[in-house]
């Protein structure tokens, strides 16, 4: 269950409250404020607060007294310029706070992003829910043989069923053990039991945890550039893709610049650039004579839409 009925009521109450403010607000983001946006089988991302908008980036870049906004086209041009030239500090003027429910193995990857403020649900203090991640059949892929960090073909038939059964029964067994060790039964009645901080230690990485995660716009984009990238593991990418949608609602000009100059752009090495210049000049280029490794050559050709 993503949200209990009580949690749903709390979200509805908060969404029902509104008051006048002189601060910048963004109607497209207000529309989804506090709403849990589903991710994976039990997870979600909720925007719970934010500060600033596209105009705040412009305002900081111009160090202006008012909103800093000129013509929309000028603001767009400035934001594109800042993004293109990695003038990043104006983007740090905007902040966003998310509430995220995510499997522990995703949290372990996510927590490596140090430029954020995090407060995680305490499993020393509270009892974890009986919720664990089971991949959807289309994501149940075998280990890739060419890339140690990757996946290859999707498992099917009996092989897929065996994996799903194993994941479920192991997690259910682990939770049953956890529940037995606790000093509280399912109805909430207390009994002698192990401390929560110890009872949890046999739960596996697929169980869900939650946290509040606050960061600024610059570091959010850094996170998204790494985690919405096709090389990121599917499960964290699923969160990043939902957060990309929140970015689009919040700061549409910055989002467009981010896609243009970061997400859909490419970093090319000096040697790679020399290869491109020779190709443009019509030279025949032998991969072995370029100084690029086989892998770099392959990546460059893919980038140029010339797969071998
Ligand atoms: C596809 C992929 C595979 C990965 N595989 C592994 C792996 O196998 N093992 C593993 O351990 N990690 C792995 N990581 C995690 C990766 O090494 C980074 O820790 C993670 O992506 C966070 O990036 P970051 O440090 O740039 O972000 P943040 O921590 O948010 O930092 C942002 C920037 O701030 C600066 N910064 C922050 N803190 C410091 C500091 N203490 N010192 C200096 N500069 C700092 C750096 O410039 C940094 O780029 C992987 C990440 C990805 C995306």
XYZ file of C-alpha atoms in Angstrom, residues 29-232:
204
model
C 3.851 22.665 -9.359
C 1.153 23.780 -6.911
C -1.208 21.443 -8.791
C 0.745 18.389 -7.661
C 2.109 19.724 -4.354
C 1.978 17.016 -1.632
C 0.508 14.443 -4.077
C 2.346 11.086 -4.088
C 3.501 10.341 -7.639
C 3.763 6.540 -7.943
C 7.132 4.910 -8.628
C 7.873 1.146 -8.791
C 5.422 -1.162 -6.984
C 5.037 0.620 -3.614
C 7.126 3.772 -3.895
C 6.384 7.384 -4.547
C 7.844 10.864 -4.865
C 5.990 13.869 -3.400
C 7.011 17.479 -3.736
C 6.398 18.879 -0.260
C 7.948 22.339 -0.597
C 9.904 24.544 -2.955
C 11.479 27.977 -3.105
C 11.965 30.085 -6.251
C 11.181 29.648 -9.919
C 12.795 30.415 -13.290
C 12.555 34.123 -12.496
C 14.561 33.597 -9.287
C 17.436 32.206 -11.381
C 17.274 35.238 -13.640
C 16.929 37.584 -10.664
C 20.058 36.175 -9.004
C 22.045 36.220 -12.253
C 21.192 39.892 -12.798
C 21.392 40.718 -9.063
C 18.265 42.757 -9.620
C 15.953 44.424 -7.086
C 12.650 43.294 -8.586
C 11.736 39.906 -10.055
C 14.537 40.369 -12.555
C 12.237 39.356 -15.371
C 12.517 41.092 -18.719
C 11.015 39.700 -21.881
C 10.407 35.950 -21.777
C 12.802 35.520 -24.704
C 15.550 37.428 -22.827
C 15.030 35.330 -19.697
C 15.143 32.149 -21.754
C 18.308 33.332 -23.465
C 19.946 34.112 -20.121
C 19.020 30.739 -18.609
C 20.340 28.959 -21.721
C 23.555 30.976 -21.473
C 24.015 30.117 -17.785
C 23.435 26.427 -18.485
C 25.714 26.388 -21.538
C 28.578 28.096 -19.758
C 28.161 26.233 -16.467
C 27.485 29.446 -14.559
C 25.779 27.383 -11.890
C 25.316 29.544 -8.793
C 22.078 31.257 -9.942
C 20.504 27.786 -10.066
C 21.468 27.250 -6.446
C 19.021 30.008 -5.448
C 16.051 27.666 -5.931
C 15.334 24.788 -3.558
C 12.985 21.818 -3.585
C 11.997 19.308 -0.927
C 10.731 15.813 -1.735
C 9.257 13.038 0.346
C 10.369 9.765 -1.218
C 9.417 6.170 -0.498
C 12.005 3.867 -2.024
C 13.591 0.400 -1.675
C 16.701 0.339 0.531
C 18.982 -0.665 -2.392
C 17.820 2.429 -4.308
C 18.359 4.558 -1.199
C 21.961 3.293 -0.997
C 22.676 4.601 -4.496
C 20.762 7.823 -3.904
C 22.469 8.680 -0.601
C 25.814 8.946 -2.420
C 24.604 12.355 -3.631
C 26.012 14.346 -0.745
C 24.870 17.806 -1.770
C 21.381 17.389 -0.314
C 19.761 17.428 3.134
C 18.246 14.121 4.139
C 16.161 12.822 7.003
C 15.294 9.124 6.826
C 12.495 7.210 8.536
C 13.929 5.719 11.705
C 13.647 1.943 11.906
C 15.163 2.225 15.402
C 12.110 4.189 16.466
C 9.313 2.915 14.185
C 8.253 -0.420 12.731
C 8.904 -0.885 9.029
C 5.947 -1.785 6.832
C 5.713 -5.204 5.207
C 6.517 -3.773 1.789
C 9.274 -4.996 -0.458
C 10.093 -4.408 -4.084
C 9.434 -7.127 -6.634
C 10.448 -6.148 -10.188
C 7.704 -6.087 -12.796
C 8.136 -9.035 -15.226
C 9.427 -6.733 -18.002
C 12.306 -5.636 -15.741
C 13.335 -9.101 -14.683
C 16.476 -9.225 -16.764
C 19.466 -11.567 -16.744
C 23.000 -10.392 -15.935
C 24.662 -8.783 -18.957
C 27.762 -10.597 -20.127
C 29.428 -7.541 -21.721
C 28.771 -5.060 -18.912
C 29.244 -6.127 -15.287
C 26.883 -3.329 -14.168
C 24.125 -4.079 -16.652
C 21.218 -6.249 -17.642
C 20.526 -8.209 -20.805
C 17.496 -10.188 -22.019
C 14.334 -10.303 -19.961
C 13.696 -13.641 -18.271
C 10.581 -15.455 -19.361
C 8.391 -18.434 -18.504
C 9.481 -20.784 -15.749
C 12.790 -18.976 -15.157
C 10.969 -15.687 -14.508
C 8.386 -17.362 -12.274
C 11.101 -19.058 -10.214
C 12.835 -15.706 -9.625
C 9.592 -13.959 -8.644
C 8.652 -16.794 -6.267
C 12.090 -16.733 -4.680
C 12.109 -12.950 -4.204
C 8.639 -13.010 -2.638
C 9.087 -16.016 -0.347
C 12.504 -14.824 0.921
C 11.136 -11.341 1.671
C 8.002 -12.724 3.327
C 10.114 -15.053 5.469
C 12.379 -12.158 6.477
C 9.400 -9.995 7.426
C 7.761 -12.804 9.390
C 11.003 -13.155 11.387
C 11.122 -9.382 11.939
C 7.498 -9.331 13.121
C 8.187 -12.214 15.515
C 11.208 -10.472 17.021
C 9.399 -7.175 17.682
C 7.850 -6.274 21.024
C 4.523 -5.481 19.356
C 2.129 -7.715 17.457
C 0.170 -6.793 14.314
C -2.703 -5.384 16.432
C -0.315 -3.091 18.315
C -0.427 -5.085 21.600
C 2.959 -5.058 23.328
C 4.921 -8.068 24.580
C 8.571 -8.698 25.491
C 10.635 -8.465 22.322
C 13.839 -7.378 20.705
C 14.721 -3.714 20.223
C 13.556 -2.383 16.855
C 17.106 -1.368 15.989
C 18.110 -5.042 16.180
C 14.927 -6.718 14.920
C 15.379 -5.055 11.522
C 18.814 -6.453 10.727
C 17.628 -9.465 8.719
C 15.400 -7.426 6.418
C 16.774 -7.335 2.893
C 17.632 -4.489 0.519
C 14.284 -4.734 -1.278
C 12.285 -3.432 1.699
C 11.022 0.104 1.452
C 12.283 3.042 3.468
C 11.295 6.721 3.299
C 12.984 10.063 3.562
C 12.676 13.760 3.137
C 15.260 14.945 0.623
C 15.943 18.617 0.027
C 18.341 20.036 -2.487
C 18.904 23.080 -4.673
C 18.144 23.261 -8.365
C 21.783 22.981 -9.438
C 22.392 19.817 -7.430
C 19.007 18.388 -8.385
C 20.030 18.652 -12.039
C 23.379 17.028 -11.234
C 21.497 14.159 -9.576
C 19.095 13.853 -12.524
C 21.871 13.988 -15.104
C 23.400 10.902 -13.473
C 20.288 9.033 -12.413
C 17.923 9.715 -15.336
C 20.728 8.617 -17.643
C 20.235 5.283 -19.466
C 23.381 3.960 -17.705
C 21.757 4.326 -14.280
